[in-house]
mmCIF file of C-alpha atoms in Angstrom:
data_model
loop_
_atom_site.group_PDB
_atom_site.id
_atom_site.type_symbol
_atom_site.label_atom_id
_atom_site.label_comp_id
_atom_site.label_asym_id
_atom_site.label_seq_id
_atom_site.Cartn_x
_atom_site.Cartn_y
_atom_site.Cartn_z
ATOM 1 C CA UNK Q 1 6.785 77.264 -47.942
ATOM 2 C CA UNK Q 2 2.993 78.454 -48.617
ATOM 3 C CA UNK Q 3 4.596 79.519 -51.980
ATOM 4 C CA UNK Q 4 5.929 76.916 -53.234
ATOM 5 C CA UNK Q 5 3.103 74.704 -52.115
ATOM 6 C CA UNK Q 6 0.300 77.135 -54.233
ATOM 7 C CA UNK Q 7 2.104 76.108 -57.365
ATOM 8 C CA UNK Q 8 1.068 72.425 -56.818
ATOM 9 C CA UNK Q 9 -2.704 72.454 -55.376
ATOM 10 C CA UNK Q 10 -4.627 72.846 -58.413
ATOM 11 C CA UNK Q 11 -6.835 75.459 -59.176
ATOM 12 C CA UNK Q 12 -5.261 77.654 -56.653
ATOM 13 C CA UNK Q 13 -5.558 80.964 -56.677
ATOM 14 C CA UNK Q 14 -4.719 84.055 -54.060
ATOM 15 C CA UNK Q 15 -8.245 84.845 -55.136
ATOM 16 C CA UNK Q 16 -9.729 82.013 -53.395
ATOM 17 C CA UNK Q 17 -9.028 83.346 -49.692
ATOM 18 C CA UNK Q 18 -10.796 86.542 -50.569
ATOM 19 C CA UNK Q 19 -9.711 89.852 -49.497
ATOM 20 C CA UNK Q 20 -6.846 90.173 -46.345
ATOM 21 C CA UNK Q 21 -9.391 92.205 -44.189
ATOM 22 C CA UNK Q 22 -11.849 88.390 -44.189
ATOM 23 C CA UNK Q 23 -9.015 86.460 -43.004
ATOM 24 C CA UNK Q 24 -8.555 84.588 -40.073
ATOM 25 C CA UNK Q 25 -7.463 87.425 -37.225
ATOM 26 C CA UNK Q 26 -7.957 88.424 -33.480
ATOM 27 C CA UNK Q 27 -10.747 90.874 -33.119
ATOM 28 C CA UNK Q 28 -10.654 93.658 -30.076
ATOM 29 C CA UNK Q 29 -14.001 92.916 -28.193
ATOM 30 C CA UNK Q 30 -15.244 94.732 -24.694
ATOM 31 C CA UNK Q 31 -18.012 94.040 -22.396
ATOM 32 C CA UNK Q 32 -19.074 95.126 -19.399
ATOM 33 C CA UNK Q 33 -19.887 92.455 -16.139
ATOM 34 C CA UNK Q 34 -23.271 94.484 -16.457
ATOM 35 C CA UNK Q 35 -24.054 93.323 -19.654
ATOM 36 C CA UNK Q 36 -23.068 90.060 -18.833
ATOM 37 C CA UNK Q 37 -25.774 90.066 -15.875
ATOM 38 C CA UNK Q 38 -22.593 89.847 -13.196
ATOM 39 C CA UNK Q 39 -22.406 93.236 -12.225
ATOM 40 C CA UNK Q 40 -24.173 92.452 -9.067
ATOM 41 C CA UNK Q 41 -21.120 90.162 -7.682
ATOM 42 C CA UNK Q 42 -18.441 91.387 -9.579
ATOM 43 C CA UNK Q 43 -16.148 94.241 -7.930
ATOM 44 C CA UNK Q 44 -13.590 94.990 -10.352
ATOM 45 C CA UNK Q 45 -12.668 95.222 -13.218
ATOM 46 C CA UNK Q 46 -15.560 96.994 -14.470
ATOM 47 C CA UNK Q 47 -14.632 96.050 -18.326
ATOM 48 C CA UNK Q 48 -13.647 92.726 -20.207
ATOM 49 C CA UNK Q 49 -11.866 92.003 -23.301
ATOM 50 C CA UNK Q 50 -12.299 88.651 -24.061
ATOM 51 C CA UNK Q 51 -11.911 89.610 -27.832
ATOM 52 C CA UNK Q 52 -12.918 86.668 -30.386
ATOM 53 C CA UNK Q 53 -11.033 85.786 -33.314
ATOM 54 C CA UNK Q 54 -12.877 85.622 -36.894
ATOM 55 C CA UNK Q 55 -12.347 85.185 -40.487
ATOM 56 C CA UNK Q 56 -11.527 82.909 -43.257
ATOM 57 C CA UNK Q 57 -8.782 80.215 -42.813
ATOM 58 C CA UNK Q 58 -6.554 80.780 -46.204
ATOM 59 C CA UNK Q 59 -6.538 77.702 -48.348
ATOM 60 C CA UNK Q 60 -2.532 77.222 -47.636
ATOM 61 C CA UNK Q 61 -1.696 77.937 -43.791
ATOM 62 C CA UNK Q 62 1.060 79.639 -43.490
ATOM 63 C CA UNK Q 63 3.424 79.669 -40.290
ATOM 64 C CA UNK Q 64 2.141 82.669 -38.492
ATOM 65 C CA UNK Q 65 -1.075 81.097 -38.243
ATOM 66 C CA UNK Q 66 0.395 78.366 -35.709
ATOM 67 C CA UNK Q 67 -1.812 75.674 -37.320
ATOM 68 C CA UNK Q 68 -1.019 72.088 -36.208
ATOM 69 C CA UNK Q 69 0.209 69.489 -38.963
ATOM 70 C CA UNK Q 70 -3.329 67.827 -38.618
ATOM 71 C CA UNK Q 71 -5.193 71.590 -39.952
ATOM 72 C CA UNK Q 72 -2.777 71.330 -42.972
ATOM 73 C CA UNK Q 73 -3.999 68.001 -44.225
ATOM 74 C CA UNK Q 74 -7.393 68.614 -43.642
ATOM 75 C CA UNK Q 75 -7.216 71.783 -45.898
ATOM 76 C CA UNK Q 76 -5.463 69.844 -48.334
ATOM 77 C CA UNK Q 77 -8.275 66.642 -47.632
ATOM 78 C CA UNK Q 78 -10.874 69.243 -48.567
ATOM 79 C CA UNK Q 79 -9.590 70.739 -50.909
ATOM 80 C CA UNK Q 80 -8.293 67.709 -53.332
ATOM 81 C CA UNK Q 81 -10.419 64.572 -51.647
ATOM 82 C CA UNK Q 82 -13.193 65.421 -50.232
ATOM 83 C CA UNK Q 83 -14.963 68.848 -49.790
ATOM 84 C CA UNK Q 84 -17.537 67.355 -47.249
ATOM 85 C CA UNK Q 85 -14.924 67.653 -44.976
ATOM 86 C CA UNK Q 86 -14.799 70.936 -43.766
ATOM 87 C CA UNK Q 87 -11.612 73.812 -44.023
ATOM 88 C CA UNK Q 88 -10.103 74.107 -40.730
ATOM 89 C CA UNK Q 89 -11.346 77.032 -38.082
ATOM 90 C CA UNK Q 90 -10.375 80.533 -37.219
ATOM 91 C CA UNK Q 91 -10.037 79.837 -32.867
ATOM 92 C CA UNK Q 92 -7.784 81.299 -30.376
ATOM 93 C CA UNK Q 93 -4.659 79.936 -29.922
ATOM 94 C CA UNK Q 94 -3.034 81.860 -27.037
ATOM 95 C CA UNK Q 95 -4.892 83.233 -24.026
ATOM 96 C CA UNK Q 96 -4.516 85.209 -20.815
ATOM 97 C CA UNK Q 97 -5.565 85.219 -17.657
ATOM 98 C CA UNK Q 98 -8.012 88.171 -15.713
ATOM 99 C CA UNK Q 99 -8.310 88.844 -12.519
ATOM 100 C CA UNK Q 100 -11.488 89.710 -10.437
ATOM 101 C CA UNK Q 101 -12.385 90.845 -7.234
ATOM 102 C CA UNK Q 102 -15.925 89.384 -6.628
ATOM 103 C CA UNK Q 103 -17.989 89.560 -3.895
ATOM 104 C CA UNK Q 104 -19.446 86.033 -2.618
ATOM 105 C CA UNK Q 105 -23.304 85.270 -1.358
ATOM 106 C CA UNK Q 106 -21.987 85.290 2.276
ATOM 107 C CA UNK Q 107 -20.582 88.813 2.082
ATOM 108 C CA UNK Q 108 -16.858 87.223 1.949
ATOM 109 C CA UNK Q 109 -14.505 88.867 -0.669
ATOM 110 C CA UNK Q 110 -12.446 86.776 -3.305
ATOM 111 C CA UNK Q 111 -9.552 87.666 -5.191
ATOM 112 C CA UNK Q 112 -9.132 84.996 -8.229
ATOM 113 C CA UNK Q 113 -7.016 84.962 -11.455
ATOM 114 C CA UNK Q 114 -8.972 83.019 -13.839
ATOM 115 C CA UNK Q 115 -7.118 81.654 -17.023
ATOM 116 C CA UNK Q 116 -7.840 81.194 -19.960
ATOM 117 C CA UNK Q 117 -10.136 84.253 -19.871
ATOM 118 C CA UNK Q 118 -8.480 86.614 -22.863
ATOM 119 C CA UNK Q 119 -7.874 85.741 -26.488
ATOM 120 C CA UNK Q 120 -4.453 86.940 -27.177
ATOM 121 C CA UNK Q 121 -4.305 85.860 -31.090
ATOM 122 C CA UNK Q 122 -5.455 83.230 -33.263
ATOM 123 C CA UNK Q 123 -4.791 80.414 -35.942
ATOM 124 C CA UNK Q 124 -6.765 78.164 -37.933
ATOM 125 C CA UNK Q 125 -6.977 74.458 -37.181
ATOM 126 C CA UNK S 1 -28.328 83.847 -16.105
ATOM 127 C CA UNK S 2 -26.953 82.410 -12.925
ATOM 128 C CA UNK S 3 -29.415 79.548 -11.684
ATOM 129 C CA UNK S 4 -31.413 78.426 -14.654
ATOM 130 C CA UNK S 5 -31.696 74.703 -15.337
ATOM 131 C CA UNK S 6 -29.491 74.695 -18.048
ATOM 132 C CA UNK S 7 -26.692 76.063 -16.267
ATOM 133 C CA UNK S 8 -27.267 73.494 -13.571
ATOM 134 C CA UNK S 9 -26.816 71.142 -15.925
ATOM 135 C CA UNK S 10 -23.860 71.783 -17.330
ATOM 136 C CA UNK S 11 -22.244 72.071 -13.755
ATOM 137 C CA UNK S 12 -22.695 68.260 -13.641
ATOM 138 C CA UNK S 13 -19.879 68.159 -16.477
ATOM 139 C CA UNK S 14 -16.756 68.040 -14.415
ATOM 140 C CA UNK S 15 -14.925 70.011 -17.627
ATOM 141 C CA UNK S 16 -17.117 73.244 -16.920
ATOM 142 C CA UNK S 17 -15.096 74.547 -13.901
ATOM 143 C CA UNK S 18 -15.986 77.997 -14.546
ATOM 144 C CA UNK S 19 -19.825 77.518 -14.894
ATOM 145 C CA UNK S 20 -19.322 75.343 -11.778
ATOM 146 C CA UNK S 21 -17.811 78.619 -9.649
ATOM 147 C CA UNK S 22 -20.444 80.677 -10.626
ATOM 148 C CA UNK S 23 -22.710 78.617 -9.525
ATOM 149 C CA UNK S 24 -21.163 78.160 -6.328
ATOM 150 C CA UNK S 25 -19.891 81.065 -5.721
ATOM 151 C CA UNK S 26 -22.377 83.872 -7.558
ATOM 152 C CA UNK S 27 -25.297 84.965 -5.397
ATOM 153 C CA UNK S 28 -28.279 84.793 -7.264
ATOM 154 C CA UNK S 29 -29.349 87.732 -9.570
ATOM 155 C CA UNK S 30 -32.334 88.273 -7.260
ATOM 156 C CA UNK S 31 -30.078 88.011 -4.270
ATOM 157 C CA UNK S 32 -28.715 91.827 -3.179
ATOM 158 C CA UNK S 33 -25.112 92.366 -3.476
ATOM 159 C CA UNK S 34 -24.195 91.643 -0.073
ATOM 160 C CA UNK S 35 -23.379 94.710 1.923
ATOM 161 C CA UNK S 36 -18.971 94.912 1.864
ATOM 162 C CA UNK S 37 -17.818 98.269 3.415
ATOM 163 C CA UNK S 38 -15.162 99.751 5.357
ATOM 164 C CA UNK S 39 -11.919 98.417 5.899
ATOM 165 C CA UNK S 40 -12.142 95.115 4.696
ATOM 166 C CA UNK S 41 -13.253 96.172 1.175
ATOM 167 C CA UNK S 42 -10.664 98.657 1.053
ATOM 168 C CA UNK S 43 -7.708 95.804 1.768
ATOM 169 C CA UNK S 44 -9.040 93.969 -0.815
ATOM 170 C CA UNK S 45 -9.273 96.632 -3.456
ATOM 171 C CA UNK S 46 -5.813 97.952 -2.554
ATOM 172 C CA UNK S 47 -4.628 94.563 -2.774
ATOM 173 C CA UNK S 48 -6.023 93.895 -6.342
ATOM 174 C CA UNK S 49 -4.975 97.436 -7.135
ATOM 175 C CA UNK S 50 -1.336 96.288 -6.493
ATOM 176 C CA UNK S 51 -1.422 92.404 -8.542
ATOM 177 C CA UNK S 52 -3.542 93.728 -11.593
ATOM 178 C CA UNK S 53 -4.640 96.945 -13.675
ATOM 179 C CA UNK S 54 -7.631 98.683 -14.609
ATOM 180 C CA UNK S 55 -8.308 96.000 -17.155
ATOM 181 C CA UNK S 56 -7.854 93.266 -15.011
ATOM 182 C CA UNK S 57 -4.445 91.735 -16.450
ATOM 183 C CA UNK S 58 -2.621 90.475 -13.841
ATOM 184 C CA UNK S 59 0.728 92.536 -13.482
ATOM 185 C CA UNK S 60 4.125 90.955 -14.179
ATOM 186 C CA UNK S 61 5.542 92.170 -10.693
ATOM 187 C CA UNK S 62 2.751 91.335 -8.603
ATOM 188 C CA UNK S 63 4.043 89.691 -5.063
ATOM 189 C CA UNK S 64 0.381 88.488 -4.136
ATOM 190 C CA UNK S 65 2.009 84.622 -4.010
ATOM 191 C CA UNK S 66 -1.203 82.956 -4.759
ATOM 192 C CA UNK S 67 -4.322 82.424 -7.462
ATOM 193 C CA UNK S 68 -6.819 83.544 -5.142
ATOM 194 C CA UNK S 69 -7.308 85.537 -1.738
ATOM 195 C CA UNK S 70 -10.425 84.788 -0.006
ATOM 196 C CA UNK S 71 -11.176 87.437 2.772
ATOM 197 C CA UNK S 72 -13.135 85.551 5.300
ATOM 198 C CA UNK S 73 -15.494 87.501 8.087
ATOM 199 C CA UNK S 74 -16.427 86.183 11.005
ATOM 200 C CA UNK S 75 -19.423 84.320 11.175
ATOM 201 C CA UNK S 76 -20.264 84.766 14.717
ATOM 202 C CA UNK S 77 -19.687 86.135 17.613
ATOM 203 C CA UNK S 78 -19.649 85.744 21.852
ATOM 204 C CA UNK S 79 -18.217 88.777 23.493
ATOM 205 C CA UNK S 80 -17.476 88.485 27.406
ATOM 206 C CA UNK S 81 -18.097 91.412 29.315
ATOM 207 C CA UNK S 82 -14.692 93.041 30.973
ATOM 208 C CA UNK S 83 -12.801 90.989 33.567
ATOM 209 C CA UNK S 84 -10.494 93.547 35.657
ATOM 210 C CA UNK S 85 -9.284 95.268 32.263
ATOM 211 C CA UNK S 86 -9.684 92.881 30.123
ATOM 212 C CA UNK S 87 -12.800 92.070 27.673
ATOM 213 C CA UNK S 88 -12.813 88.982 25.569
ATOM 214 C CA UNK S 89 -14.573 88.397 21.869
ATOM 215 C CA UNK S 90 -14.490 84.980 20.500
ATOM 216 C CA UNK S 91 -14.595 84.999 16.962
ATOM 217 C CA UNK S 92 -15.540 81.923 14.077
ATOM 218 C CA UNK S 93 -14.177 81.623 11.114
ATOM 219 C CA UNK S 94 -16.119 79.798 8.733
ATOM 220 C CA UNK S 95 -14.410 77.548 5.819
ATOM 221 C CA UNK S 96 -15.862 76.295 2.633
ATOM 222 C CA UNK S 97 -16.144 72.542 2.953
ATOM 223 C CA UNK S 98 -14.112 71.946 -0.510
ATOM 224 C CA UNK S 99 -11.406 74.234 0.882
ATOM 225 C CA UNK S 100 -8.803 71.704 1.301
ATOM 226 C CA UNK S 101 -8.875 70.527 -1.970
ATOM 227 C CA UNK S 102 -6.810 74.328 -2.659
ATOM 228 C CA UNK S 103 -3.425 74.242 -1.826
ATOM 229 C CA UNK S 104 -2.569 76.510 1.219
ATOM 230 C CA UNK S 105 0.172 79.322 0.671
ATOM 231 C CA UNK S 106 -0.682 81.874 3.675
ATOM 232 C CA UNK S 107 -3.375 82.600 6.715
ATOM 233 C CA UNK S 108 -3.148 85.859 7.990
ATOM 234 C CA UNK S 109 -5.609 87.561 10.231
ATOM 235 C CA UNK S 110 -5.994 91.377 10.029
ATOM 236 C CA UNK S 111 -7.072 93.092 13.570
ATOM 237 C CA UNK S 112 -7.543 96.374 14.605
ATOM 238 C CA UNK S 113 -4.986 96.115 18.042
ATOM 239 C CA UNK S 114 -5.916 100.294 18.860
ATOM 240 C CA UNK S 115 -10.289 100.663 19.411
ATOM 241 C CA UNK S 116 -11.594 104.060 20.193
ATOM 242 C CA UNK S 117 -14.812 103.624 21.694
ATOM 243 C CA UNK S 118 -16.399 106.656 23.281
ATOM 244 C CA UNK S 119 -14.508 106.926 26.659
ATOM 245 C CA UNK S 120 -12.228 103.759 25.879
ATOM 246 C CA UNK S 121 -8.944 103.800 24.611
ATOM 247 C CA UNK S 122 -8.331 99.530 23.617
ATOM 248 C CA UNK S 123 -5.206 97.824 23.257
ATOM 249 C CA UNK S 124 -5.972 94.276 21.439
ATOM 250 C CA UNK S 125 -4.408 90.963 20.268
ATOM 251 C CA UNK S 126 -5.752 87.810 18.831
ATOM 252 C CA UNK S 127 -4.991 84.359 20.109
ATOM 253 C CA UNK S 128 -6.364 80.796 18.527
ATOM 254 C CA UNK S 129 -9.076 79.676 20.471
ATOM 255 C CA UNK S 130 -7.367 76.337 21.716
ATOM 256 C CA UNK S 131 -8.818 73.240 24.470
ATOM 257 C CA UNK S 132 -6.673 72.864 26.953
ATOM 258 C CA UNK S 133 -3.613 70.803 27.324
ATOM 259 C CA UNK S 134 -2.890 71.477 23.435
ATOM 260 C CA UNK S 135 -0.142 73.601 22.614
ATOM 261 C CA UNK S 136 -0.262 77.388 21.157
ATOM 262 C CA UNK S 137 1.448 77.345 17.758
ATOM 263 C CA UNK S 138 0.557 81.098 17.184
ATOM 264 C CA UNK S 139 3.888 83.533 16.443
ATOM 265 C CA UNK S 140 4.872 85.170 19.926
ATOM 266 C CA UNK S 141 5.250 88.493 17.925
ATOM 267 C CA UNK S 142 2.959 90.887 17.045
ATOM 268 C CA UNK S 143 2.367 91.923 13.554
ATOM 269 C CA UNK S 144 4.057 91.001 9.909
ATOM 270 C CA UNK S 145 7.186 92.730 8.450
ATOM 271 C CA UNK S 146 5.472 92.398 4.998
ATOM 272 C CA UNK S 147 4.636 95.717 3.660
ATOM 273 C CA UNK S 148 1.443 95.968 4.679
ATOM 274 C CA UNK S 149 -1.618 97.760 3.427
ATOM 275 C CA UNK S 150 -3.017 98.724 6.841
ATOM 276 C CA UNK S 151 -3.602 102.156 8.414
ATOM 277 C CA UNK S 152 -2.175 102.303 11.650
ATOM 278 C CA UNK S 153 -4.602 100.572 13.836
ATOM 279 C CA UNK S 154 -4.564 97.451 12.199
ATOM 280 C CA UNK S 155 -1.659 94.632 12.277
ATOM 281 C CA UNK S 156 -1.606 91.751 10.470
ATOM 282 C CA UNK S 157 -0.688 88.088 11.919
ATOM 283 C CA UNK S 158 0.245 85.138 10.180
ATOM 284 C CA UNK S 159 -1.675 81.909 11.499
ATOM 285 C CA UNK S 160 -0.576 79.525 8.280
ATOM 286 C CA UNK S 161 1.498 77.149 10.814
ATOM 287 C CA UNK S 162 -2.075 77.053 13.111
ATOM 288 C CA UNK S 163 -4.198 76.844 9.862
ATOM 289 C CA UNK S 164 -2.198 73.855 7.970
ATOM 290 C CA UNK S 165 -1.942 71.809 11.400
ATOM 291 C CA UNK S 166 -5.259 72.504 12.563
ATOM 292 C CA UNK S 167 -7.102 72.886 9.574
ATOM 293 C CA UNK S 168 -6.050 72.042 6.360
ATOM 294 C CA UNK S 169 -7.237 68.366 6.043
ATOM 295 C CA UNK S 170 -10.412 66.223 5.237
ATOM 296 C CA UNK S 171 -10.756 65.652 8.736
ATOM 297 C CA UNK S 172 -10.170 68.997 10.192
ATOM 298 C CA UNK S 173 -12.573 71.487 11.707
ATOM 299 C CA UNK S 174 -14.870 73.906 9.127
ATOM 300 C CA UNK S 175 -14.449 76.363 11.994
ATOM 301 C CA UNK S 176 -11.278 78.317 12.988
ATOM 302 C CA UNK S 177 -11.843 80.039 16.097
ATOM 303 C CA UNK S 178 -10.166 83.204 17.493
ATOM 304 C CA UNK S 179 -10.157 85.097 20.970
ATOM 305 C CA UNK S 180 -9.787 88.644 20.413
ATOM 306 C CA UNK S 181 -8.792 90.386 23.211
ATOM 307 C CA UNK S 182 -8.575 93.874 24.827
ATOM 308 C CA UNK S 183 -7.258 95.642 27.295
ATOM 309 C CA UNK S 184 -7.949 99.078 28.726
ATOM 310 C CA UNK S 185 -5.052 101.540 28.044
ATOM 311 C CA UNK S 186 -2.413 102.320 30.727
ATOM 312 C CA UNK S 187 -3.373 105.203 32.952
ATOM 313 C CA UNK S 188 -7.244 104.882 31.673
ATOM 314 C CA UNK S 189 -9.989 104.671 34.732
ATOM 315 C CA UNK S 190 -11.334 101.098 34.705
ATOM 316 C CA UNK S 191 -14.524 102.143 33.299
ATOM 317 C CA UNK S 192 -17.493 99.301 32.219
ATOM 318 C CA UNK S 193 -17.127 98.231 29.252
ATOM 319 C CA UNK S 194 -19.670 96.704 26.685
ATOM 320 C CA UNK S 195 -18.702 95.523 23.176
ATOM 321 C CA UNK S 196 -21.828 98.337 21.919
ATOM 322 C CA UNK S 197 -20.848 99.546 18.782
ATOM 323 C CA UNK S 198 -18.148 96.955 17.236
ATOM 324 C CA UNK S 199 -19.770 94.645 15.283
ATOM 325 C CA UNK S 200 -17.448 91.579 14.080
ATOM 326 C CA UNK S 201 -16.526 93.074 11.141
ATOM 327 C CA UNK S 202 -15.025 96.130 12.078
ATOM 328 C CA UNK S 203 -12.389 94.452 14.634
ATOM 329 C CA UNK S 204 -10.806 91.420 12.467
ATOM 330 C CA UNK S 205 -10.822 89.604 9.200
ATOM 331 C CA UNK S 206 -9.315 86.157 7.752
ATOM 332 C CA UNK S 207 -7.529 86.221 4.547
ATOM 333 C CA UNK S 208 -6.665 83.205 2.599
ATOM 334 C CA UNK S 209 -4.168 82.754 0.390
ATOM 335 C CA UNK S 210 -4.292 79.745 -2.006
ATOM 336 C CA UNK S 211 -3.733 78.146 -5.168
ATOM 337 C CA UNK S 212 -6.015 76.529 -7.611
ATOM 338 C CA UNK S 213 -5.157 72.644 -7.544
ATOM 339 C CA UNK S 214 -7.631 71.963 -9.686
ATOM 340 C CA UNK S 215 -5.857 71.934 -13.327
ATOM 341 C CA UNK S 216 -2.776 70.174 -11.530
ATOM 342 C CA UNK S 217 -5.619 67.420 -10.556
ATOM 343 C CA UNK S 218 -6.585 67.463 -14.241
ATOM 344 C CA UNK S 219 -3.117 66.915 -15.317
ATOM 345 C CA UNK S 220 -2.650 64.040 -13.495
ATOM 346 C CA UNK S 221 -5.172 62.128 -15.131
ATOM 347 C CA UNK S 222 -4.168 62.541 -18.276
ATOM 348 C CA UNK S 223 -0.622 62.054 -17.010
ATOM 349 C CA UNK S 224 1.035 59.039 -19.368
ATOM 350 C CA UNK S 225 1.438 56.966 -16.335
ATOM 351 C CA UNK S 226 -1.882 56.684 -16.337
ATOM 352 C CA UNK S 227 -1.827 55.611 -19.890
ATOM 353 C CA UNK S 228 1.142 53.524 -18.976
ATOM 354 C CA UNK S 229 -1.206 51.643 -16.360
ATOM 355 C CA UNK S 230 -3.975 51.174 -18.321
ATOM 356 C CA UNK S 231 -1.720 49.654 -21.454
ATOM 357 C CA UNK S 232 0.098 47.671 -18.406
ATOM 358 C CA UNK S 233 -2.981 46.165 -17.216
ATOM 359 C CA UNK S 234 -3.927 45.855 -21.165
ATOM 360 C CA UNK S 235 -0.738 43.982 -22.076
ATOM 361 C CA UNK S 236 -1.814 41.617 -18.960
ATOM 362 C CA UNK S 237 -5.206 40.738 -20.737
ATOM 363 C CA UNK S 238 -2.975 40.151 -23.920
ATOM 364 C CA UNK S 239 -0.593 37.563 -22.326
ATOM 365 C CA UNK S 240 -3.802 36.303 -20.178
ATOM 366 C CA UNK S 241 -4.890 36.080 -24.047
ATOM 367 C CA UNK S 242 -1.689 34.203 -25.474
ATOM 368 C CA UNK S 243 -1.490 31.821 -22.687
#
């Protein structure tokens, strides 16, 4: 437990991660296909929201971050062996699919679900 | 932007399967959007209306079947002036040449069986376009009992037996070719009949319904199998080694 653990790494302090709003979260984001320079093949939707996750990866990762085993020990590699190797990353970690009605360059239509396409929330690893 | 050189080259990754599409499938920014109106449009938007929101997320309920619907127009056509009361359109189909390597769920063609010409009052069907001596393997009936999202003049008829047989392999032909056909109402003078005024479009339409194959493909590589080949043939070398 991420309490129990803070007791232990030295010099630890819930200073250290900063303030809550800097931490490691899932960020709403819109664009439009026009912006993206695909408006001219791209029938619907009009709008995407890929969103993008950003912030700073606390220096004890806790469960509801979903971080892998391997994100724990490298915190706890930078933090008590070696600090040239780097805290883990604030990246998605589950997405969803959108799908888009695109015209294609011979006038056909296509209706495709793409995965992968949405960040649905994030962890640190 | 669609086209540069550096998006070319990242195509040549085999991991970039998205940049790849867009390459291939993405006219270029230059290009016009290519002219889609009338009915076919309208399936398609009531059909993405129905398997996703506003937003684009793909609805829980949606009955669509498949990844991706291609709508497919014909390419070209030869229309046969009227025999007694008949008059004869062929129509081709063009498919992409990596088609097959998507897996195949439906093939339905959407017709208009009622035209309204000036004076002419049509009845039509569609038939494959088949040599001689082979066998028909289109339904006998007319139409689908799906619920459909057709106005009244247009049926839909599912060719996915024709399509697999026919079609749907390395070796098959890029070209599926249809005979749309028409005949002059009942009661109706025999008049002369021309196909002015009905351009390809606005009497049929292919749609496609597959699945992306390629992540399955993907999977199977890094399947342990494979792993447990490689470390078989690896454990070879080693005894190769001991001996």
């Amino acid at each position: 437990q991420a309490g129990r653990i803070t007791s232990w790494v030295p010099g630890f302090s819930k200073e250290h991660d900063g303030p809550k709003s800097n931490q490691c979260s899932l960020h709403p984001f819109q664009v439009s296909f026009h912006q993206l320079g695909w408006d001219h093949w791209i029938i619907a939707p009009h709008v995407y929201t890929p969103n993008y996750c950003k912030g700073a990866c606390p220096r004890v990762l806790h469960y509801g971050l979903n971080s892998p085993n391997h994100a724990i020990i490298q915190n706890l590699v930078n933090e008590l062996v070696d600090q040239s190797v780097p805290q883990p990353s604030c990246v998605p970690y589950k997405y969803v699919p959108i799908s888009i009605l695109l015209v294609e360059a011979n006038g056909n239509i296509l209706y495709k679900e793409y995965e992968d396409m949405i960040a649905q929330s994030c962890t640190c690893r | 932007e669609v086209g540069q050189p550096s998006i070319a080259l990242m195509a040549d990754a085999p991991s970039l399967p998205l940049i790849q599409e867009l390459l291939e499938e993405a006219p270029g920014k230059q290009q016009r959007k290519p002219q889609v109106l009338g009915h076919p449009l309208q399936y398609m938007l009531e059909l993405y209306q129905r398997s996703a929101d506003a937003r684009g997320h793909p609805r829980e309920n949606r009955t669509i079947g498949a990844t991706m619907v291609r709508l497919v127009r014909p390419l070209s056509t030869v229309a046969r002036p009227l025999r007694g009361p008949w008059c004869i359109k062929t129509l081709d189909f063009p498919l992409r040449p990596n088609q097959v390597a998507y897996q195949l769920v439906r093939a339905i063609v959407v017709y208009r069986h009622q035209l309204h010409l000036a004076h002419f009052h049509l009845s039509c069907h569609v038939e494959p376009w088949i040599q001689k001596s082979q066998t028909n393997h289109f339904p006998s009936g007319r139409g689908s009992s799906k619920p459909s999202l057709l106005s009244k003049a247009w049926t839909e008829m599912d060719i996915t037996q024709h399509v697999r047989q026919r079609l749907w392999n390395p070796k098959g032909h890029r070209v599926l070719r249809l005979r749309f056909m028409c005949q002059q109402q009942k009661g109706s003078e025999i008049l002369e009949f021309q196909w002015h005024g009905t351009s390809s479009l606005d009497t049929a339409f292919l749609l496609l319904y597959v699945n992306d194959t390629h992540k399955s493909v993907q999977k199977a590589k890094l399947h342990p199998r494979g792993l447990e080949e490689f470390m078989g043939r690896d454990s070879s070398l080693l005894l190769r080694r001991t001996r």
